[in-house]
CSV table of C-alpha atoms and ligand atoms in Angstrom, one decimal:
chain,number,residue,atom,x,y,z
B,1,UNK,CA,11.9,-2.0,-20.8
B,2,UNK,CA,15.9,-1.8,-21.5
B,3,UNK,CA,17.9,-4.8,-22.5
B,4,UNK,CA,20.2,-4.8,-20.0
B,5,UNK,CA,20.5,-5.2,-15.9
B,6,UNK,CA,20.6,-1.6,-14.4
B,7,UNK,CA,23.7,0.0,-12.6
B,8,UNK,CA,23.2,1.6,-9.8
B,9,UNK,CA,25.7,2.6,-7.4
B,10,UNK,CA,25.7,2.0,-3.9
B,11,UNK,CA,28.2,4.0,-1.7
B,12,UNK,CA,27.8,3.1,2.2
B,13,UNK,CA,28.3,5.3,4.7
B,14,UNK,CA,30.3,5.2,7.0
B,15,UNK,CA,28.1,5.8,10.3
B,16,UNK,CA,25.5,3.3,9.9
B,17,UNK,CA,23.1,2.7,13.2
B,18,UNK,CA,25.2,-0.1,14.9
B,19,UNK,CA,23.8,-3.5,14.9
B,20,UNK,CA,22.9,-3.9,18.8
B,21,UNK,CA,20.9,0.3,18.2
B,22,UNK,CA,19.8,-1.8,14.9
B,23,UNK,CA,18.7,-4.6,17.1
B,24,UNK,CA,16.9,-2.3,20.2
B,25,UNK,CA,14.6,-0.6,17.2
B,26,UNK,CA,13.8,-4.3,15.8
B,27,UNK,CA,12.4,-5.3,19.2
B,28,UNK,CA,9.6,-3.3,18.8
B,29,UNK,CA,9.2,-0.9,14.8
B,30,UNK,CA,5.7,0.1,15.4
B,31,UNK,CA,5.1,1.1,11.8
B,32,UNK,CA,6.4,4.3,10.4
B,33,UNK,CA,8.8,5.4,13.1
B,34,UNK,CA,12.1,4.0,12.2
B,35,UNK,CA,14.0,3.7,9.3
B,36,UNK,CA,16.6,2.3,7.4
B,37,UNK,CA,20.7,4.1,6.9
B,38,UNK,CA,20.3,4.4,3.0
B,39,UNK,CA,17.6,5.2,0.6
B,40,UNK,CA,17.9,4.9,-3.4
B,41,UNK,CA,17.0,8.2,-5.3
B,42,UNK,CA,17.4,8.5,-9.0
B,43,UNK,CA,17.0,11.5,-11.4
B,44,UNK,CA,14.7,12.2,-14.6
B,45,UNK,CA,15.8,14.7,-17.0
B,46,UNK,CA,13.8,14.9,-20.3
B,47,UNK,CA,17.7,15.6,-21.6
B,48,UNK,CA,19.0,12.7,-19.7
B,49,UNK,CA,16.4,10.1,-19.1
B,50,UNK,CA,16.8,8.7,-16.1
B,51,UNK,CA,20.0,9.1,-14.4
B,52,UNK,CA,22.5,9.0,-11.4
B,53,UNK,CA,20.3,5.8,-9.8
B,54,UNK,CA,22.0,5.4,-6.4
B,55,UNK,CA,22.3,4.4,-3.5
B,56,UNK,CA,23.5,6.4,-0.6
B,57,UNK,CA,22.8,7.1,3.2
B,58,UNK,CA,19.2,8.4,3.6
B,59,UNK,CA,19.6,12.0,4.0
B,60,UNK,CA,16.7,15.0,3.8
B,61,UNK,CA,16.7,16.2,0.1
B,62,UNK,CA,17.5,19.7,-0.7
B,63,UNK,CA,14.3,21.6,-3.1
B,64,UNK,CA,13.8,24.8,-4.3
B,65,UNK,CA,10.7,26.2,-2.9
B,66,UNK,CA,9.3,26.6,-6.6
B,67,UNK,CA,9.8,23.0,-7.2
B,68,UNK,CA,6.8,22.2,-9.2
B,69,UNK,CA,5.5,18.7,-6.3
B,70,UNK,CA,5.2,21.9,-3.5
B,71,UNK,CA,2.2,23.4,-5.5
B,72,UNK,CA,0.5,21.6,-7.3
B,73,UNK,CA,0.6,17.9,-5.6
B,74,UNK,CA,2.6,16.1,-8.6
B,75,UNK,CA,3.7,12.9,-7.1
B,76,UNK,CA,3.0,9.6,-6.0
B,77,UNK,CA,4.1,6.4,-4.5
B,78,UNK,CA,3.9,2.5,-3.8
B,79,UNK,CA,3.4,0.3,-1.0
B,80,UNK,CA,5.4,-3.1,-0.6
B,81,UNK,CA,7.6,-5.2,1.8
B,82,UNK,CA,10.6,-6.5,2.1
B,83,UNK,CA,9.8,-10.3,4.0
B,84,UNK,CA,12.2,-12.6,5.8
B,85,UNK,CA,12.5,-16.3,4.8
B,86,UNK,CA,13.1,-19.2,7.1
B,87,UNK,CA,16.3,-19.9,6.0
B,88,UNK,CA,17.7,-16.4,6.2
B,89,UNK,CA,17.1,-15.4,2.7
B,90,UNK,CA,15.0,-12.3,2.6
B,91,UNK,CA,12.4,-12.2,-0.3
B,92,UNK,CA,10.2,-9.1,-2.1
B,93,UNK,CA,6.3,-9.7,-2.8
B,94,UNK,CA,5.0,-9.4,-6.7
B,95,UNK,CA,7.7,-6.4,-7.0
B,96,UNK,CA,6.4,-6.8,-10.7
B,97,UNK,CA,2.6,-5.5,-10.0
B,98,UNK,CA,4.1,-2.5,-7.7
B,99,UNK,CA,6.2,-2.0,-10.4
B,100,UNK,CA,3.3,-1.4,-13.2
B,101,UNK,CA,1.1,-0.2,-10.5
B,102,UNK,CA,3.8,3.1,-10.0
B,103,UNK,CA,3.8,3.3,-14.1
B,104,UNK,CA,0.3,4.1,-14.3
B,105,UNK,CA,-0.2,6.1,-11.2
B,106,UNK,CA,2.5,8.3,-13.3
B,107,UNK,CA,0.6,7.9,-16.5
B,108,UNK,CA,-2.2,9.6,-15.1
B,109,UNK,CA,0.2,12.1,-12.7
B,110,UNK,CA,1.3,13.2,-15.9
B,111,UNK,CA,4.5,11.9,-15.0
B,112,UNK,CA,7.5,10.6,-16.6
B,113,UNK,CA,7.4,6.6,-16.4
B,114,UNK,CA,9.9,4.9,-14.6
B,115,UNK,CA,11.1,1.5,-16.1
B,116,UNK,CA,9.9,-1.6,-14.7
B,117,UNK,CA,13.1,-3.2,-14.6
B,118,UNK,CA,14.8,-0.3,-13.1
B,119,UNK,CA,12.2,-0.2,-10.6
B,120,UNK,CA,12.5,-3.6,-9.1
B,121,UNK,CA,16.3,-2.5,-9.8
B,122,UNK,CA,16.5,0.1,-7.4
B,123,UNK,CA,14.5,-1.7,-4.6
B,124,UNK,CA,16.2,-4.6,-4.9
B,125,UNK,CA,19.3,-2.8,-4.5
B,126,UNK,CA,17.7,-1.0,-1.1
B,127,UNK,CA,16.9,-4.0,0.2
B,128,UNK,CA,20.4,-5.6,-0.1
B,129,UNK,CA,22.1,-2.6,1.4
B,130,UNK,CA,19.7,-2.6,3.7
B,131,UNK,CA,19.3,-6.3,4.8
B,132,UNK,CA,20.3,-6.5,8.4
B,133,UNK,CA,17.0,-4.2,8.7
B,134,UNK,CA,14.5,-6.7,7.7
B,135,UNK,CA,13.3,-8.4,11.3
B,136,UNK,CA,12.8,-11.7,11.5
B,137,UNK,CA,9.7,-11.8,13.6
B,138,UNK,CA,6.7,-13.5,12.8
B,139,UNK,CA,4.2,-10.4,11.3
B,140,UNK,CA,7.3,-8.0,11.6
B,141,UNK,CA,8.7,-6.7,7.9
B,142,UNK,CA,10.6,-4.3,5.9
B,143,UNK,CA,7.9,-1.7,4.0
B,144,UNK,CA,9.3,-0.5,1.1
B,145,UNK,CA,8.4,3.5,0.6
B,146,UNK,CA,8.9,4.5,-3.5
B,147,UNK,CA,7.5,7.6,-4.4
B,148,UNK,CA,7.9,9.9,-7.3
B,149,UNK,CA,8.1,14.0,-6.8
B,150,UNK,CA,8.2,17.1,-9.7
B,151,UNK,CA,10.9,18.5,-9.5
B,152,UNK,CA,11.1,21.3,-12.1
B,153,UNK,CA,11.5,24.8,-10.4
B,154,UNK,CA,8.0,26.7,-12.4
B,155,UNK,CA,4.9,27.9,-11.0
B,156,UNK,CA,2.8,27.7,-13.9
B,157,UNK,CA,0.8,24.3,-13.8
B,158,UNK,CA,2.2,21.8,-16.3
B,159,UNK,CA,3.7,18.2,-16.1
B,160,UNK,CA,7.2,19.1,-14.5
B,161,UNK,CA,10.1,17.9,-17.1
B,162,UNK,CA,12.1,17.2,-13.7
B,163,UNK,CA,11.2,14.3,-11.3
B,164,UNK,CA,13.2,13.1,-8.4
B,165,UNK,CA,12.6,8.7,-7.8
B,166,UNK,CA,13.7,7.7,-4.0
B,167,UNK,CA,12.7,4.9,-2.6
B,168,UNK,CA,13.2,4.7,1.6
B,169,UNK,CA,12.4,1.6,3.9
B,170,UNK,CA,10.6,1.1,7.3
B,171,UNK,CA,11.3,-2.1,9.3
B,172,UNK,CA,7.4,-2.0,10.8
B,173,UNK,CA,4.9,-4.8,13.0
B,174,UNK,CA,1.4,-4.1,12.9
B,175,UNK,CA,0.1,-0.6,11.2
B,176,UNK,CA,-3.4,-0.8,13.7
B,177,UNK,CA,-2.5,-1.0,17.6
B,178,UNK,CA,-3.6,-3.7,19.1
B,179,UNK,CA,-2.3,-6.4,16.3
B,180,UNK,CA,-5.2,-8.5,14.8
B,181,UNK,CA,-7.6,-7.6,17.1
B,182,UNK,CA,-10.6,-6.3,14.8
B,183,UNK,CA,-11.0,-2.8,13.6
B,184,UNK,CA,-13.6,-0.3,14.0
B,185,UNK,CA,-14.6,1.7,10.4
B,186,UNK,CA,-16.1,5.5,9.9
B,187,UNK,CA,-18.5,5.7,7.6
B,188,UNK,CA,-18.0,9.4,5.6
B,189,UNK,CA,-20.9,10.5,4.4
B,190,UNK,CA,-20.4,14.1,3.9
B,191,UNK,CA,-16.5,13.6,2.1
B,192,UNK,CA,-16.0,11.0,-0.7
B,193,UNK,CA,-12.3,9.8,-1.8
B,194,UNK,CA,-12.5,10.1,-5.8
B,195,UNK,CA,-14.9,10.3,-8.6
B,196,UNK,CA,-15.0,8.8,-11.7
B,197,UNK,CA,-12.3,10.4,-14.3
B,198,UNK,CA,-10.7,11.3,-10.8
B,199,UNK,CA,-7.5,9.7,-9.6
B,200,UNK,CA,-9.3,7.5,-7.2
B,201,UNK,CA,-6.9,4.7,-9.4
B,202,UNK,CA,-3.7,6.3,-9.1
B,203,UNK,CA,-1.7,5.6,-5.6
B,204,UNK,CA,-0.8,9.4,-5.2
B,205,UNK,CA,-0.1,11.7,-2.0
B,206,UNK,CA,-3.3,14.1,-3.0
B,207,UNK,CA,-5.8,11.4,-2.0
B,208,UNK,CA,-4.2,10.4,0.9
B,209,UNK,CA,-4.7,14.5,1.6
B,210,UNK,CA,-7.9,15.0,0.5
B,211,UNK,CA,-9.1,11.3,2.8
B,212,UNK,CA,-7.6,12.6,6.1
B,213,UNK,CA,-10.0,15.1,7.2
B,214,UNK,CA,-12.4,12.0,7.3
B,215,UNK,CA,-9.9,10.0,9.1
B,216,UNK,CA,-9.4,12.5,11.3
B,217,UNK,CA,-14.2,12.7,12.3
B,218,UNK,CA,-13.5,9.0,12.2
B,219,UNK,CA,-10.6,8.9,14.7
B,220,UNK,CA,-12.8,11.6,16.9
B,221,UNK,CA,-15.5,8.8,16.9
B,222,UNK,CA,-13.5,6.2,18.4
B,223,UNK,CA,-12.7,4.7,14.5
B,224,UNK,CA,-9.6,2.9,13.2
B,225,UNK,CA,-10.4,3.8,9.7
B,226,UNK,CA,-12.4,5.5,7.5
B,227,UNK,CA,-14.8,3.4,4.5
B,228,UNK,CA,-16.0,5.9,1.4
B,229,UNK,CA,-18.6,5.5,-1.0
B,230,UNK,CA,-19.2,6.5,-4.2
B,231,UNK,CA,-19.1,10.2,-5.3
B,232,UNK,CA,-21.8,10.3,-7.2
B,233,UNK,CA,-25.0,7.8,-5.5
B,234,UNK,CA,-23.3,8.6,-1.8
B,235,UNK,CA,-24.5,4.6,-1.8
B,236,UNK,CA,-21.7,2.5,-3.2
B,237,UNK,CA,-18.8,1.0,-1.0
B,238,UNK,CA,-15.9,1.8,-2.9
B,239,UNK,CA,-12.5,1.0,-0.4
B,240,UNK,CA,-11.1,2.3,3.3
B,241,UNK,CA,-8.8,5.2,3.5
B,242,UNK,CA,-5.1,3.0,2.7
B,243,UNK,CA,-7.0,-0.7,2.6
B,244,UNK,CA,-9.3,-2.6,0.4
B,245,UNK,CA,-12.9,-4.1,1.5
B,246,UNK,CA,-13.7,-8.3,1.7
B,247,UNK,CA,-16.9,-8.9,2.3
B,248,UNK,CA,-17.8,-12.5,3.8
B,249,UNK,CA,-21.6,-14.8,3.8
B,250,UNK,CA,-23.0,-17.4,5.0
B,251,UNK,CA,-23.1,-19.4,2.8
B,252,UNK,CA,-19.1,-19.0,2.2
B,253,UNK,CA,-18.4,-16.4,-1.0
B,254,UNK,CA,-16.6,-13.5,-0.8
B,255,UNK,CA,-17.8,-10.1,-2.5
B,256,UNK,CA,-15.3,-6.9,-3.0
B,257,UNK,CA,-15.9,-3.5,-5.4
B,258,UNK,CA,-15.4,-3.8,-8.1
B,259,UNK,CA,-11.8,-1.5,-10.2
B,260,UNK,CA,-14.1,0.7,-11.8
B,261,UNK,CA,-11.2,3.5,-12.2
B,262,UNK,CA,-12.2,4.9,-8.7
B,263,UNK,CA,-10.8,2.2,-6.0
B,264,UNK,CA,-6.7,1.7,-6.1
B,265,UNK,CA,-5.9,-1.6,-7.2
B,266,UNK,CA,-4.9,-3.2,-4.7
B,267,UNK,CA,-2.3,-6.4,-5.1
B,268,UNK,CA,-3.2,-7.7,-1.9
B,269,UNK,CA,-6.9,-7.5,-2.6
B,270,UNK,CA,-5.7,-8.8,-6.0
B,271,UNK,CA,-3.8,-11.9,-4.3
B,272,UNK,CA,-6.1,-13.0,-2.1
B,273,UNK,CA,-9.4,-12.9,-4.7
B,274,UNK,CA,-7.0,-15.7,-6.9
B,275,UNK,CA,-6.1,-17.5,-2.9
B,276,UNK,CA,-9.6,-17.6,-2.2
B,277,UNK,CA,-10.2,-19.0,-5.6
B,278,UNK,CA,-7.9,-21.6,-5.3
B,279,UNK,CA,-9.6,-22.4,-2.1
B,280,UNK,CA,-12.6,-23.3,-4.0
B,281,UNK,CA,-14.4,-20.3,-2.7
B,282,UNK,CA,-16.4,-18.1,-5.6
B,283,UNK,CA,-15.0,-14.2,-5.2
B,284,UNK,CA,-17.9,-11.7,-6.3
B,285,UNK,CA,-16.1,-8.7,-8.1
B,286,UNK,CA,-19.2,-6.8,-8.0
B,287,UNK,CA,-21.0,-3.4,-5.9
B,288,UNK,CA,-22.0,-4.3,-2.5
B,289,UNK,CA,-23.7,-0.3,-0.6
B,290,UNK,CA,-23.6,0.5,2.6
B,291,UNK,CA,-27.6,-0.5,3.7
B,292,UNK,CA,-26.9,-4.0,2.3
B,293,UNK,CA,-24.0,-4.0,4.4
B,294,UNK,CA,-26.0,-3.2,7.4
B,295,UNK,CA,-28.8,-5.1,6.7
B,296,UNK,CA,-26.8,-8.7,6.0
B,297,UNK,CA,-24.5,-7.9,8.7
B,298,UNK,CA,-28.3,-7.6,11.0
B,299,UNK,CA,-29.6,-10.0,9.5
B,300,UNK,CA,-26.7,-13.0,9.0
B,301,UNK,CA,-26.9,-13.1,6.3
B,302,UNK,CA,-23.1,-11.5,6.2
B,303,UNK,CA,-20.2,-13.3,8.6
B,304,UNK,CA,-17.3,-11.3,8.0
B,305,UNK,CA,-15.8,-8.3,7.1
B,306,UNK,CA,-12.1,-7.6,6.3
B,307,UNK,CA,-9.4,-5.1,5.0
B,308,UNK,CA,-6.3,-5.6,3.4
B,309,UNK,CA,-3.4,-4.0,1.7
B,310,UNK,CA,0.2,-4.1,2.4
B,311,UNK,CA,0.4,-2.0,5.3
B,312,UNK,CA,-2.4,-4.1,7.0
B,313,UNK,CA,-2.3,-7.1,5.4
B,314,UNK,CA,-6.0,-8.3,6.4
B,315,UNK,CA,-7.4,-6.8,9.1
B,316,UNK,CA,-10.5,-8.5,10.2
B,317,UNK,CA,-14.0,-4.9,10.8
B,318,UNK,CA,-15.8,-5.9,13.8
B,319,UNK,CA,-17.7,-2.6,14.0
B,320,UNK,CA,-18.9,0.1,11.8
B,321,UNK,CA,-20.4,3.3,12.6
B,322,UNK,CA,-22.1,6.3,10.5
B,323,UNK,CA,-24.2,9.0,11.0
B,324,UNK,CA,-26.5,7.0,9.7
B,325,UNK,CA,-25.2,3.2,10.5
B,326,UNK,CA,-24.1,1.0,13.4
B,327,UNK,CA,-23.9,-2.0,13.4
B,328,UNK,CA,-21.5,-5.3,14.6
B,329,UNK,CA,-19.9,-8.0,12.0
B,330,UNK,CA,-20.4,-11.2,13.4
B,331,UNK,CA,-19.5,-11.2,16.5
B,332,UNK,CA,-17.1,-8.9,16.6
B,333,UNK,CA,-13.9,-10.3,16.4
B,334,UNK,CA,-11.7,-12.5,13.9
B,335,UNK,CA,-13.9,-14.3,11.2
B,336,UNK,CA,-12.8,-18.0,10.3
B,337,UNK,CA,-12.9,-17.1,6.3
B,338,UNK,CA,-10.7,-14.1,6.9
B,339,UNK,CA,-7.9,-15.6,9.0
B,340,UNK,CA,-8.2,-18.2,6.8
B,341,UNK,CA,-7.0,-16.0,3.6
B,342,UNK,CA,-4.1,-14.0,6.1
B,343,UNK,CA,-2.7,-17.3,6.9
B,344,UNK,CA,-2.7,-18.6,3.6
B,345,UNK,CA,-1.2,-14.8,2.1
B,346,UNK,CA,1.7,-15.3,5.0
B,347,UNK,CA,2.5,-18.7,4.5
B,348,UNK,CA,3.6,-17.5,1.1
B,349,UNK,CA,5.0,-14.6,1.8
B,350,UNK,CA,7.1,-15.8,4.4
B,351,UNK,CA,8.0,-18.7,3.0
B,352,UNK,CA,5.9,-21.4,4.4
B,353,UNK,CA,4.4,-22.2,1.7
B,354,UNK,CA,3.9,-23.3,-2.0
B,355,UNK,CA,4.8,-20.5,-3.7
B,356,UNK,CA,2.1,-22.2,-7.1
B,357,UNK,CA,2.0,-18.5,-8.8
B,358,UNK,CA,6.1,-17.9,-8.6
B,359,UNK,CA,4.5,-14.5,-6.7
B,360,UNK,CA,8.4,-14.6,-4.5
B,361,UNK,CA,11.1,-12.4,-6.1
B,362,UNK,CA,13.9,-14.0,-3.6
B,363,UNK,CA,16.9,-12.0,-2.9
B,364,UNK,CA,19.0,-14.8,-2.1
N,1,LIG,N1,-6.5,1.7,-1.3
N,1,LIG,C1,-6.3,2.2,-0.7
N,1,LIG,C2,-5.9,3.2,-1.0
N,1,LIG,C3,-4.2,2.3,-0.4
N,1,LIG,O1,-3.7,3.0,-0.2
N,1,LIG,C4,-3.6,0.8,-0.2
N,1,LIG,C5,-2.6,0.9,0.1
N,1,LIG,O2,-1.8,0.3,-0.3
N,1,LIG,C6,-4.6,-0.3,-0.9
N,1,LIG,C7,-6.0,-0.1,-1.6
N,1,LIG,C8,-4.1,-2.0,-0.7
N,1,LIG,O3,-3.4,-1.8,-2.0
N,1,LIG,P1,-2.4,-2.8,-1.9
N,1,LIG,O4,-2.7,-4.4,-1.6
N,1,LIG,O5,-1.8,-2.9,-3.1
N,1,LIG,O6,-1.3,-2.4,-1.2
N,2,LIG,C1,0.2,0.3,1.9
N,2,LIG,O1,-0.5,-0.1,2.0
N,2,LIG,O2,0.8,0.1,1.3
N,2,LIG,C2,0.0,1.7,2.0
N,2,LIG,O3,0.1,2.9,1.2
N,2,LIG,C3,-1.7,2.5,3.0
N,2,LIG,C4,-0.7,3.5,3.9
N,2,LIG,C5,-2.3,3.1,4.9
N,2,LIG,C6,0.3,3.1,4.3
């Protein structure tokens, strides 16, 4: 990491959305439909290194049709949020963890690794420039999407020499329609998301492209998300299309699949493990099979399940469906442990509870 604070040029646009229109848009943002006035961009060239860091008007990219990303999908991204604090200030949540994961995703995809201080500085610069776009309603936040694409003009399969990194921002409410209500999950027993040695632990676009068919199948079956099983035995629960998963048992303990390289190491997952242990709860990072999930839900040994991620926050799972499975979790409604963990996480993120672990990165 460089010693000096990276310099990012700020060029504010003159034709920003008018305040009254912005306030109207912030009333009911949905998820990922509305975007702020600016974006941050940084370029990488092997001779110049990381250069041309700036915040500019959000606009289209000009891409050569031979840019490697368009052919071999060398692309990675991150998901994080800026929250409005009770004193009117704003904060990021564990941006250092996103910066680290972005670097490890880059390494897996043979891409240039953006220094972590530059990642954080670029996100900070965009949020400061577009700070009026951070919604203040409870449950709403400014979703930030840092991403990087391979821009070298070539058709041979090889790691690109050049990259474009960018951050865009989108005011968001709940990820799932209906807010806090429990979701229904589709068990994908035919499609897998990631195999040992593959890219499951990297946040690369290709993982999501490969999950869309299963997600569409689930949607046709009336489900909100897909749960993927391991690619080898088709038995062990891995994660959802865009979230990690937790199981809560009648004895008060929690379990979540271990990070064995095929699932995304979620920052929400990690935070919830810490918060649950702070509450004195036992958390196991151990494999759990789909058949056991069904048996335990039916016997009452398992009382709650939830999905978690930056976009989903903590979302209770009410029902699970598949070609060979059908069961309800508890009474199909949000459970008490799930709600307690969700509140504990959100209270820290929104500055209502003490930040014991130093997770907030306040922007003032
Ligand atoms: N798993 C997948 C596949 C995801 O897309 C996400 C979302 O980012 C997560 C898990 C949760 O990760 P995080 O809590 O860092 O947002
Ligand atoms: C996130 O939670 O940040 C993600 O990237 C997941 C995606 C489904 C929006």
